[in-house]
mmCIF file of C-alpha atoms and ligand atoms in Angstrom:
data_model
loop_
_atom_site.group_PDB
_atom_site.id
_atom_site.type_symbol
_atom_site.label_atom_id
_atom_site.label_comp_id
_atom_site.label_asym_id
_atom_site.label_seq_id
_atom_site.Cartn_x
_atom_site.Cartn_y
_atom_site.Cartn_z
ATOM 1 C CA UNK A 1 1.988 -68.397 46.893
ATOM 2 C CA UNK A 2 4.767 -68.059 44.398
ATOM 3 C CA UNK A 3 4.286 -68.617 40.641
ATOM 4 C CA UNK A 4 5.644 -72.066 40.664
ATOM 5 C CA UNK A 5 3.465 -73.175 43.511
ATOM 6 C CA UNK A 6 0.521 -71.521 41.695
ATOM 7 C CA UNK A 7 1.515 -73.252 38.503
ATOM 8 C CA UNK A 8 1.574 -76.502 40.238
ATOM 9 C CA UNK A 9 -1.788 -75.763 41.998
ATOM 10 C CA UNK A 10 -3.299 -75.064 38.704
ATOM 11 C CA UNK A 11 -1.665 -77.871 36.811
ATOM 12 C CA UNK A 12 -2.038 -80.611 39.340
ATOM 13 C CA UNK A 13 -4.984 -82.751 38.743
ATOM 14 C CA UNK A 14 -5.461 -83.682 42.265
ATOM 15 C CA UNK A 15 -5.334 -79.982 43.177
ATOM 16 C CA UNK A 16 -8.377 -79.280 41.032
ATOM 17 C CA UNK A 17 -10.666 -80.772 43.669
ATOM 18 C CA UNK A 18 -9.287 -78.243 46.129
ATOM 19 C CA UNK A 19 -9.449 -75.472 43.499
ATOM 20 C CA UNK A 20 -13.110 -76.065 43.083
ATOM 21 C CA UNK A 21 -13.735 -75.330 46.749
ATOM 22 C CA UNK A 22 -12.277 -71.803 46.411
ATOM 23 C CA UNK A 23 -13.421 -68.856 44.199
ATOM 24 C CA UNK A 24 -12.296 -69.234 40.644
ATOM 25 C CA UNK A 25 -8.613 -68.628 40.294
ATOM 26 C CA UNK A 26 -7.566 -64.987 40.125
ATOM 27 C CA UNK A 27 -6.584 -63.652 36.684
ATOM 28 C CA UNK A 28 -2.795 -63.900 37.488
ATOM 29 C CA UNK A 29 -3.270 -67.661 38.384
ATOM 30 C CA UNK A 30 -5.051 -68.433 35.065
ATOM 31 C CA UNK A 31 -2.970 -69.067 31.960
ATOM 32 C CA UNK A 32 -2.855 -66.281 29.429
ATOM 33 C CA UNK A 33 -4.260 -68.626 26.765
ATOM 34 C CA UNK A 34 -7.235 -69.433 29.042
ATOM 35 C CA UNK A 35 -7.761 -65.712 29.761
ATOM 36 C CA UNK A 36 -7.641 -64.882 25.961
ATOM 37 C CA UNK A 37 -10.179 -67.707 25.359
ATOM 38 C CA UNK A 38 -12.672 -66.038 27.690
ATOM 39 C CA UNK A 39 -12.850 -63.162 25.312
ATOM 40 C CA UNK A 40 -13.090 -65.459 22.321
ATOM 41 C CA UNK A 41 -9.473 -64.970 21.325
ATOM 42 C CA UNK A 42 -6.156 -66.885 21.481
ATOM 43 C CA UNK A 43 -2.909 -66.210 23.124
ATOM 44 C CA UNK A 44 0.305 -68.019 22.026
ATOM 45 C CA UNK A 45 3.976 -68.049 21.211
ATOM 46 C CA UNK A 46 6.421 -68.835 18.650
ATOM 47 C CA UNK A 47 8.564 -71.929 19.577
ATOM 48 C CA UNK A 48 11.067 -74.140 18.060
ATOM 49 C CA UNK A 49 11.345 -77.893 17.541
ATOM 50 C CA UNK A 50 14.461 -77.627 19.718
ATOM 51 C CA UNK A 51 12.282 -76.293 22.681
ATOM 52 C CA UNK A 52 10.083 -79.508 22.197
ATOM 53 C CA UNK A 53 13.315 -81.661 22.206
ATOM 54 C CA UNK A 54 14.665 -79.849 25.197
ATOM 55 C CA UNK A 55 11.346 -80.164 27.140
ATOM 56 C CA UNK A 56 11.655 -78.993 30.791
ATOM 57 C CA UNK A 57 10.488 -75.797 32.374
ATOM 58 C CA UNK A 58 10.262 -73.737 29.219
ATOM 59 C CA UNK A 59 8.056 -76.277 27.474
ATOM 60 C CA UNK A 60 5.839 -76.605 30.568
ATOM 61 C CA UNK A 61 5.402 -72.837 30.476
ATOM 62 C CA UNK A 62 4.463 -72.847 26.882
ATOM 63 C CA UNK A 63 1.832 -75.423 27.757
ATOM 64 C CA UNK A 64 0.538 -73.465 30.777
ATOM 65 C CA UNK A 65 0.387 -69.992 28.966
ATOM 66 C CA UNK A 66 -0.477 -70.697 25.384
ATOM 67 C CA UNK A 67 -3.539 -71.808 23.572
ATOM 68 C CA UNK A 68 -1.752 -71.426 20.227
ATOM 69 C CA UNK A 69 1.783 -72.351 19.078
ATOM 70 C CA UNK A 70 3.641 -71.103 15.912
ATOM 71 C CA UNK A 71 6.718 -72.800 14.465
ATOM 72 C CA UNK A 72 9.311 -70.105 14.626
ATOM 73 C CA UNK A 73 11.195 -71.170 11.519
ATOM 74 C CA UNK A 74 10.438 -74.814 10.740
ATOM 75 C CA UNK A 75 7.597 -73.995 8.284
ATOM 76 C CA UNK A 76 9.774 -71.588 6.297
ATOM 77 C CA UNK A 77 10.793 -72.765 2.931
ATOM 78 C CA UNK A 78 14.533 -72.576 3.696
ATOM 79 C CA UNK A 79 13.877 -74.824 6.825
ATOM 80 C CA UNK A 80 12.000 -77.352 4.903
ATOM 81 C CA UNK A 81 14.217 -77.676 1.810
ATOM 82 C CA UNK A 82 17.919 -77.088 1.108
ATOM 83 C CA UNK A 83 18.721 -78.491 -2.353
ATOM 84 C CA UNK A 84 16.280 -78.267 -5.406
ATOM 85 C CA UNK A 85 16.261 -82.047 -5.807
ATOM 86 C CA UNK A 86 15.469 -82.943 -2.210
ATOM 87 C CA UNK A 87 12.004 -83.518 -0.732
ATOM 88 C CA UNK A 88 11.052 -81.300 2.159
ATOM 89 C CA UNK A 89 11.994 -82.378 5.701
ATOM 90 C CA UNK A 90 8.793 -82.106 7.623
ATOM 91 C CA UNK A 91 10.049 -83.907 10.740
ATOM 92 C CA UNK A 92 10.771 -80.686 12.851
ATOM 93 C CA UNK A 93 7.345 -79.340 12.035
ATOM 94 C CA UNK A 94 5.707 -82.657 12.821
ATOM 95 C CA UNK A 95 7.379 -82.804 16.181
ATOM 96 C CA UNK A 96 5.767 -79.403 17.038
ATOM 97 C CA UNK A 97 2.355 -80.487 15.753
ATOM 98 C CA UNK A 98 2.484 -83.745 17.675
ATOM 99 C CA UNK A 99 3.372 -82.019 20.966
ATOM 100 C CA UNK A 100 0.554 -79.316 20.145
ATOM 101 C CA UNK A 101 -2.008 -82.147 19.752
ATOM 102 C CA UNK A 102 -0.882 -83.719 22.939
ATOM 103 C CA UNK A 103 -1.159 -80.408 24.746
ATOM 104 C CA UNK A 104 -4.396 -79.322 23.262
ATOM 105 C CA UNK A 105 -2.899 -76.431 21.339
ATOM 106 C CA UNK A 106 -3.907 -75.036 18.023
ATOM 107 C CA UNK A 107 -1.155 -74.305 15.521
ATOM 108 C CA UNK A 108 -0.776 -71.127 13.492
ATOM 109 C CA UNK A 109 1.316 -71.398 10.287
ATOM 110 C CA UNK A 110 4.196 -69.149 9.445
ATOM 111 C CA UNK A 111 4.773 -68.661 6.460
ATOM 112 C CA UNK A 112 4.226 -69.951 2.957
ATOM 113 C CA UNK A 113 5.709 -67.201 0.825
ATOM 114 C CA UNK A 114 8.499 -64.914 2.355
ATOM 115 C CA UNK A 115 11.522 -63.393 0.631
ATOM 116 C CA UNK A 116 13.759 -64.485 3.599
ATOM 117 C CA UNK A 117 14.754 -67.986 4.747
ATOM 118 C CA UNK A 118 14.597 -69.237 1.181
ATOM 119 C CA UNK A 119 16.598 -72.048 -0.169
ATOM 120 C CA UNK A 120 19.490 -70.351 -2.117
ATOM 121 C CA UNK A 121 18.196 -71.794 -5.476
ATOM 122 C CA UNK A 122 14.721 -70.228 -4.868
ATOM 123 C CA UNK A 123 16.073 -66.754 -4.314
ATOM 124 C CA UNK A 124 17.486 -66.821 -7.790
ATOM 125 C CA UNK A 125 14.251 -67.729 -9.493
ATOM 126 C CA UNK A 126 12.470 -65.034 -11.548
ATOM 127 C CA UNK A 127 10.111 -66.312 -14.339
ATOM 128 C CA UNK A 128 6.488 -67.168 -14.373
ATOM 129 C CA UNK A 129 7.622 -70.676 -15.386
ATOM 130 C CA UNK A 130 9.597 -70.804 -12.109
ATOM 131 C CA UNK A 131 6.513 -69.896 -10.274
ATOM 132 C CA UNK A 132 4.528 -72.815 -11.917
ATOM 133 C CA UNK A 133 7.343 -75.283 -11.609
ATOM 134 C CA UNK A 134 8.542 -74.637 -7.991
ATOM 135 C CA UNK A 135 6.375 -72.138 -6.029
ATOM 136 C CA UNK A 136 2.932 -73.720 -6.888
ATOM 137 C CA UNK A 137 3.992 -77.299 -5.710
ATOM 138 C CA UNK A 138 5.641 -75.820 -2.571
ATOM 139 C CA UNK A 139 2.352 -73.932 -1.464
ATOM 140 C CA UNK A 140 0.149 -76.881 -2.374
ATOM 141 C CA UNK A 141 2.295 -79.522 -0.578
ATOM 142 C CA UNK A 142 2.801 -77.666 2.681
ATOM 143 C CA UNK A 143 -0.729 -76.234 2.990
ATOM 144 C CA UNK A 144 -2.343 -79.593 1.933
ATOM 145 C CA UNK A 145 -0.143 -81.637 4.415
ATOM 146 C CA UNK A 146 -1.346 -79.454 7.372
ATOM 147 C CA UNK A 147 -4.873 -78.672 5.971
ATOM 148 C CA UNK A 148 -6.627 -80.084 9.049
ATOM 149 C CA UNK A 149 -4.045 -78.934 11.675
ATOM 150 C CA UNK A 150 -3.182 -75.424 10.984
ATOM 151 C CA UNK A 151 -6.078 -73.163 11.597
ATOM 152 C CA UNK A 152 -4.612 -69.855 10.440
ATOM 153 C CA UNK A 153 -1.806 -69.226 8.020
ATOM 154 C CA UNK A 154 0.536 -66.246 7.239
ATOM 155 C CA UNK A 155 0.178 -67.023 3.493
ATOM 156 C CA UNK A 156 2.456 -64.140 2.430
ATOM 157 C CA UNK A 157 4.852 -62.410 4.752
ATOM 158 C CA UNK A 158 6.268 -58.809 4.409
ATOM 159 C CA UNK A 159 5.087 -58.068 0.886
ATOM 160 C CA UNK A 160 5.270 -54.370 1.390
ATOM 161 C CA UNK A 161 8.519 -52.244 1.250
ATOM 162 C CA UNK A 162 8.061 -48.564 0.612
ATOM 163 C CA UNK A 163 11.821 -48.175 0.295
ATOM 164 C CA UNK A 164 11.869 -50.329 -2.786
ATOM 165 C CA UNK A 165 10.418 -47.466 -4.670
ATOM 166 C CA UNK A 166 7.809 -49.638 -6.359
ATOM 167 C CA UNK A 167 4.694 -47.605 -7.441
ATOM 168 C CA UNK A 168 2.425 -50.060 -5.613
ATOM 169 C CA UNK A 169 4.755 -49.893 -2.360
ATOM 170 C CA UNK A 170 5.332 -53.569 -2.822
ATOM 171 C CA UNK A 171 8.615 -55.338 -1.911
ATOM 172 C CA UNK A 172 10.679 -56.401 -4.885
ATOM 173 C CA UNK A 173 11.174 -60.079 -4.098
ATOM 174 C CA UNK A 174 11.744 -63.223 -6.221
ATOM 175 C CA UNK A 175 8.044 -63.855 -6.129
ATOM 176 C CA UNK A 176 7.432 -60.289 -7.407
ATOM 177 C CA UNK A 177 9.961 -60.950 -10.185
ATOM 178 C CA UNK A 178 8.189 -64.202 -11.172
ATOM 179 C CA UNK A 179 4.618 -63.065 -11.317
ATOM 180 C CA UNK A 180 4.441 -59.214 -10.566
ATOM 181 C CA UNK A 181 2.094 -57.983 -7.841
ATOM 182 C CA UNK A 182 -0.383 -60.735 -8.610
ATOM 183 C CA UNK A 183 1.901 -63.377 -6.885
ATOM 184 C CA UNK A 184 0.083 -62.471 -3.572
ATOM 185 C CA UNK A 185 -3.370 -63.323 -4.982
ATOM 186 C CA UNK A 186 -2.222 -66.447 -6.599
ATOM 187 C CA UNK A 187 -0.554 -67.641 -3.239
ATOM 188 C CA UNK A 188 -3.845 -67.103 -1.382
ATOM 189 C CA UNK A 189 -5.822 -68.906 -4.050
ATOM 190 C CA UNK A 190 -3.439 -71.844 -3.999
ATOM 191 C CA UNK A 191 -3.438 -71.989 -0.151
ATOM 192 C CA UNK A 192 -7.247 -71.856 -0.148
ATOM 193 C CA UNK A 193 -7.604 -74.800 -2.528
ATOM 194 C CA UNK A 194 -5.085 -76.749 -0.475
ATOM 195 C CA UNK A 195 -6.468 -75.946 2.947
ATOM 196 C CA UNK A 196 -10.036 -74.727 2.469
ATOM 197 C CA UNK A 197 -10.921 -74.403 6.149
ATOM 198 C CA UNK A 198 -7.785 -72.447 7.228
ATOM 199 C CA UNK A 199 -8.117 -68.740 7.877
ATOM 200 C CA UNK A 200 -5.625 -66.974 5.457
ATOM 201 C CA UNK A 201 -3.655 -63.920 6.604
ATOM 202 C CA UNK A 202 -1.500 -61.395 4.987
ATOM 203 C CA UNK A 203 1.359 -60.721 7.553
ATOM 204 C CA UNK A 204 3.719 -57.636 7.768
ATOM 205 C CA UNK A 205 5.671 -55.399 10.243
ATOM 206 C CA UNK A 206 6.249 -51.682 10.821
ATOM 207 C CA UNK A 207 2.538 -50.646 11.160
ATOM 208 C CA UNK A 208 1.957 -49.599 14.796
ATOM 209 C CA UNK A 209 3.710 -46.226 15.021
ATOM 210 C CA UNK A 210 2.997 -42.760 13.821
ATOM 211 C CA UNK A 211 6.244 -41.997 11.768
ATOM 212 C CA UNK A 212 6.211 -41.297 8.069
ATOM 213 C CA UNK A 213 7.673 -44.593 7.079
ATOM 214 C CA UNK A 214 5.149 -46.643 8.939
ATOM 215 C CA UNK A 215 2.281 -44.372 7.481
ATOM 216 C CA UNK A 216 3.492 -45.537 4.055
ATOM 217 C CA UNK A 217 3.667 -49.202 5.130
ATOM 218 C CA UNK A 218 0.021 -48.880 6.291
ATOM 219 C CA UNK A 219 -0.961 -47.350 3.007
ATOM 220 C CA UNK A 220 0.792 -50.069 1.034
ATOM 221 C CA UNK A 221 -0.921 -52.838 3.282
ATOM 222 C CA UNK A 222 -4.350 -51.313 2.813
ATOM 223 C CA UNK A 223 -3.982 -50.728 -0.966
ATOM 224 C CA UNK A 224 -2.920 -54.475 -1.361
ATOM 225 C CA UNK A 225 -5.639 -55.774 0.811
ATOM 226 C CA UNK A 226 -8.351 -53.649 -1.042
ATOM 227 C CA UNK A 227 -7.138 -54.993 -4.325
ATOM 228 C CA UNK A 228 -7.183 -58.631 -3.122
ATOM 229 C CA UNK A 229 -10.723 -58.198 -1.772
ATOM 230 C CA UNK A 230 -11.826 -56.539 -4.912
ATOM 231 C CA UNK A 231 -10.511 -59.533 -6.875
ATOM 232 C CA UNK A 232 -12.507 -61.883 -4.688
ATOM 233 C CA UNK A 233 -9.255 -63.366 -3.354
ATOM 234 C CA UNK A 234 -9.768 -65.626 -0.167
ATOM 235 C CA UNK A 235 -7.936 -63.408 2.253
ATOM 236 C CA UNK A 236 -9.504 -63.580 5.676
ATOM 237 C CA UNK A 237 -7.223 -61.472 8.009
ATOM 238 C CA UNK A 238 -4.207 -59.414 8.559
ATOM 239 C CA UNK A 239 -1.337 -60.193 10.848
ATOM 240 C CA UNK A 240 0.482 -57.095 12.311
ATOM 241 C CA UNK A 241 3.678 -58.640 13.550
ATOM 242 C CA UNK A 242 3.963 -56.270 16.480
ATOM 243 C CA UNK A 243 7.802 -56.157 16.935
ATOM 244 C CA UNK A 244 7.428 -52.983 19.087
ATOM 245 C CA UNK A 245 10.289 -50.454 19.591
ATOM 246 C CA UNK A 246 10.524 -48.244 22.653
ATOM 247 C CA UNK A 247 12.294 -45.692 20.509
ATOM 248 C CA UNK A 248 9.163 -45.127 18.191
ATOM 249 C CA UNK A 249 6.358 -42.684 18.589
ATOM 250 C CA UNK A 250 2.873 -44.191 19.175
ATOM 251 C CA UNK A 251 -0.330 -42.455 18.431
ATOM 252 C CA UNK A 252 -3.444 -44.178 19.741
ATOM 253 C CA UNK A 253 -5.544 -42.451 17.069
ATOM 254 C CA UNK A 254 -3.324 -43.383 14.215
ATOM 255 C CA UNK A 255 -3.154 -47.120 15.137
ATOM 256 C CA UNK A 256 -6.778 -47.218 16.084
ATOM 257 C CA UNK A 257 -7.752 -45.802 12.623
ATOM 258 C CA UNK A 258 -5.679 -48.600 10.956
ATOM 259 C CA UNK A 259 -7.325 -51.293 13.080
ATOM 260 C CA UNK A 260 -10.745 -49.926 12.447
ATOM 261 C CA UNK A 261 -10.016 -49.726 8.763
ATOM 262 C CA UNK A 262 -9.043 -53.353 8.629
ATOM 263 C CA UNK A 263 -12.042 -54.375 10.651
ATOM 264 C CA UNK A 264 -14.139 -52.143 8.267
ATOM 265 C CA UNK A 265 -12.987 -54.236 5.312
ATOM 266 C CA UNK A 266 -14.447 -57.317 7.015
ATOM 267 C CA UNK A 267 -11.033 -58.565 7.929
ATOM 268 C CA UNK A 268 -9.884 -60.510 11.008
ATOM 269 C CA UNK A 269 -6.798 -59.072 12.806
ATOM 270 C CA UNK A 270 -3.937 -60.694 14.778
ATOM 271 C CA UNK A 271 -0.901 -59.537 16.429
ATOM 272 C CA UNK A 272 1.401 -62.208 15.270
ATOM 273 C CA UNK A 273 5.021 -61.617 16.604
ATOM 274 C CA UNK A 274 4.732 -59.438 19.718
ATOM 275 C CA UNK A 275 7.914 -58.405 21.412
ATOM 276 C CA UNK A 276 9.629 -55.178 22.444
ATOM 277 C CA UNK A 277 13.016 -53.899 21.357
ATOM 278 C CA UNK A 278 14.453 -51.561 24.019
ATOM 279 C CA UNK A 279 16.213 -48.160 23.524
ATOM 280 C CA UNK A 280 19.956 -48.368 22.931
ATOM 281 C CA UNK A 281 20.575 -46.887 26.305
ATOM 282 C CA UNK A 282 18.419 -49.334 28.262
ATOM 283 C CA UNK A 283 21.338 -51.460 29.436
ATOM 284 C CA UNK A 284 22.193 -48.988 32.053
ATOM 285 C CA UNK A 285 18.792 -48.833 33.644
ATOM 286 C CA UNK A 286 17.508 -51.080 36.424
ATOM 287 C CA UNK A 287 16.149 -54.340 35.076
ATOM 288 C CA UNK A 288 12.597 -53.816 36.598
ATOM 289 C CA UNK A 289 12.384 -50.307 34.980
ATOM 290 C CA UNK A 290 13.285 -51.835 31.633
ATOM 291 C CA UNK A 291 10.508 -54.364 31.999
ATOM 292 C CA UNK A 292 7.968 -51.880 33.131
ATOM 293 C CA UNK A 293 8.771 -49.854 29.975
ATOM 294 C CA UNK A 294 8.327 -52.860 27.776
ATOM 295 C CA UNK A 295 5.052 -53.762 29.458
ATOM 296 C CA UNK A 296 3.901 -50.052 28.954
ATOM 297 C CA UNK A 297 4.744 -50.327 25.282
ATOM 298 C CA UNK A 298 2.724 -53.429 24.839
ATOM 299 C CA UNK A 299 -0.156 -51.928 26.646
ATOM 300 C CA UNK A 300 -0.365 -48.867 24.230
ATOM 301 C CA UNK A 301 -0.878 -51.232 21.333
ATOM 302 C CA UNK A 302 -2.973 -54.068 22.789
ATOM 303 C CA UNK A 303 -5.322 -51.619 24.498
ATOM 304 C CA UNK A 304 -6.277 -50.559 20.985
ATOM 305 C CA UNK A 305 -6.184 -53.964 19.387
ATOM 306 C CA UNK A 306 -8.248 -55.642 22.092
ATOM 307 C CA UNK A 307 -10.871 -52.903 21.842
ATOM 308 C CA UNK A 308 -11.779 -54.296 18.302
ATOM 309 C CA UNK A 309 -13.767 -57.550 17.968
ATOM 310 C CA UNK A 310 -11.773 -58.181 14.665
ATOM 311 C CA UNK A 311 -8.782 -59.133 16.806
ATOM 312 C CA UNK A 312 -8.610 -63.000 16.904
ATOM 313 C CA UNK A 313 -5.559 -63.272 18.953
ATOM 314 C CA UNK A 314 -2.140 -62.321 20.055
ATOM 315 C CA UNK A 315 1.219 -64.302 19.562
ATOM 316 C CA UNK A 316 4.488 -63.366 21.226
ATOM 317 C CA UNK A 317 7.683 -64.057 19.384
ATOM 318 C CA UNK A 318 8.991 -66.346 22.077
ATOM 319 C CA UNK A 319 7.742 -66.513 25.718
ATOM 320 C CA UNK A 320 10.962 -65.778 27.541
ATOM 321 C CA UNK A 321 13.734 -63.366 26.808
ATOM 322 C CA UNK A 322 16.323 -66.200 26.792
ATOM 323 C CA UNK A 323 14.591 -67.589 23.682
ATOM 324 C CA UNK A 324 14.185 -64.138 21.899
ATOM 325 C CA UNK A 325 15.401 -63.689 18.289
ATOM 326 C CA UNK A 326 16.243 -60.027 19.422
ATOM 327 C CA UNK A 327 19.054 -61.417 21.656
ATOM 328 C CA UNK A 328 20.752 -62.695 18.364
ATOM 329 C CA UNK A 329 20.052 -59.848 16.024
ATOM 330 C CA UNK A 330 19.894 -56.622 17.963
ATOM 331 C CA UNK A 331 22.605 -54.601 19.725
ATOM 332 C CA UNK A 332 21.072 -55.239 23.204
ATOM 333 C CA UNK A 333 22.296 -58.717 24.100
ATOM 334 C CA UNK A 334 20.037 -58.897 27.248
ATOM 335 C CA UNK A 335 16.994 -57.323 25.664
ATOM 336 C CA UNK A 336 14.012 -57.260 28.070
ATOM 337 C CA UNK A 337 11.075 -57.695 25.770
ATOM 338 C CA UNK A 338 8.827 -60.712 26.542
ATOM 339 C CA UNK A 339 6.351 -61.845 29.197
ATOM 340 C CA UNK A 340 9.074 -64.001 30.897
ATOM 341 C CA UNK A 341 12.723 -63.332 31.738
ATOM 342 C CA UNK A 342 15.892 -65.392 31.365
ATOM 343 C CA UNK A 343 15.107 -67.357 34.571
ATOM 344 C CA UNK A 344 11.480 -68.035 33.398
ATOM 345 C CA UNK A 345 10.162 -65.557 35.932
ATOM 346 C CA UNK A 346 7.097 -63.530 35.000
ATOM 347 C CA UNK A 347 7.831 -59.985 33.984
ATOM 348 C CA UNK A 348 5.489 -56.900 34.354
ATOM 349 C CA UNK A 349 4.438 -57.598 30.690
ATOM 350 C CA UNK A 350 2.937 -60.995 31.837
ATOM 351 C CA UNK A 351 0.874 -59.095 34.296
ATOM 352 C CA UNK A 352 -0.093 -56.584 31.736
ATOM 353 C CA UNK A 353 -1.296 -59.150 29.305
ATOM 354 C CA UNK A 354 -3.330 -61.026 32.025
ATOM 355 C CA UNK A 355 -5.121 -57.823 32.924
ATOM 356 C CA UNK A 356 -5.733 -56.808 29.306
ATOM 357 C CA UNK A 357 -7.147 -60.179 28.329
ATOM 358 C CA UNK A 358 -9.155 -60.387 31.569
ATOM 359 C CA UNK A 359 -10.800 -57.037 30.871
ATOM 360 C CA UNK A 360 -11.194 -57.523 27.057
ATOM 361 C CA UNK A 361 -14.742 -57.357 25.738
ATOM 362 C CA UNK A 362 -15.913 -60.814 24.394
ATOM 363 C CA UNK A 363 -15.769 -61.057 20.592
ATOM 364 C CA UNK A 364 -18.372 -63.140 18.849
ATOM 365 C CA UNK A 365 -17.052 -65.634 16.325
HETATM 366 C C1 LIG B 1 13.018 -64.815 12.716
HETATM 367 C C2 LIG B 1 13.283 -65.978 13.741
HETATM 368 O O1 LIG B 1 12.720 -65.663 14.993
HETATM 369 C C3 LIG B 1 14.782 -66.131 13.790
HETATM 370 O O2 LIG B 1 15.100 -67.248 14.724
HETATM 371 C C4 LIG B 1 15.367 -66.338 12.378
HETATM 372 O O3 LIG B 1 16.699 -66.497 12.480
HETATM 373 C C5 LIG B 1 14.986 -65.292 11.416
HETATM 374 O O4 LIG B 1 13.487 -65.159 11.490
HETATM 375 N N1 LIG B 1 9.575 -61.354 11.107
HETATM 376 C C6 LIG B 1 9.193 -62.550 10.728
HETATM 377 C C7 LIG B 1 9.721 -63.825 11.408
HETATM 378 O O5 LIG B 1 8.130 -62.806 10.089
HETATM 379 O O6 LIG B 1 9.710 -64.983 10.546
HETATM 380 C C8 LIG B 1 11.168 -63.567 11.807
HETATM 381 O O7 LIG B 1 11.707 -64.706 12.657
HETATM 382 C C9 LIG B 1 11.279 -62.274 12.665
HETATM 383 C C10 LIG B 1 10.808 -61.130 11.807
#
């Protein structure tokens, strides 16, 4: 039975009577979201309001494979607001939330405070007064609007940047200029007031590999989280983006220590933007070998993360390579780095994800 037939078989209501007569569907016939749910976790993908508008096979795949959706850019400040005087345009986000409700998906919010994708006039702000006049209302308005619909928020994204030579390893952003390092704590307090039931995460990248720069990133993240927790700030979890890179060196013990340290702090963990950037010479390799390499890279990291009950879920940054941001921003125009290829066929990574979720120990909420 090919994938499409299986999909129809699973999806078709009438077929369910037949399905009941056979042993429960094999792992590869069950959606990744359903497999993740069996271990008390979620699996999802970033998607755009354009994908909702377009509908068709990709949206159907997002429905079959995901239990969680993440607006890829629609919740970013620069996507909501252009001019200082205008009110936020929530229509694109609302179209995603409406489709999510219809499809029984939960929505993860990304992101309230990030130094990229800002309206031009916000990037120029720099005083505590600016924070009070502009950032406070922004966080309150967005978090409050979706207080009952977004279950997990990336409140602050990419707060660490060792190469900014700041003594606390924090990134020098407009928010840091306005309020100093305490902008992170203030953002979480505001988000918690506006959305008291949402789980609030700090999100960052470059944390999975054993090189020196990533070791400094991990140090910066842990130092910031320790400070937030010591101040009683309502931070519930940490999101490791998971933009993996075939060229980097993975060390199981190094990443496992990081995951265990986060869990030991009482924090939840999520892999929030999983995809794989291939090596520069990949283009000359057979496609299936490239896809196997990407699947093996994902397995290294998720085998560690799924060993820990602190892991609440995994989100890929797009479900099919044709939708990947890596195609637009990296030197490999046909990057093979997601669970489905350009023709929406499952890649070896999809098989790896299914096996890992099916074999994961159940976490207790
Ligand atoms: C990316 C989107 O995927 C692109 O479409 C957009 O042009 C730029 O932002 N880390 C993040 C995400 O936290 O918000 C970024 O998403 C990818 C890197």
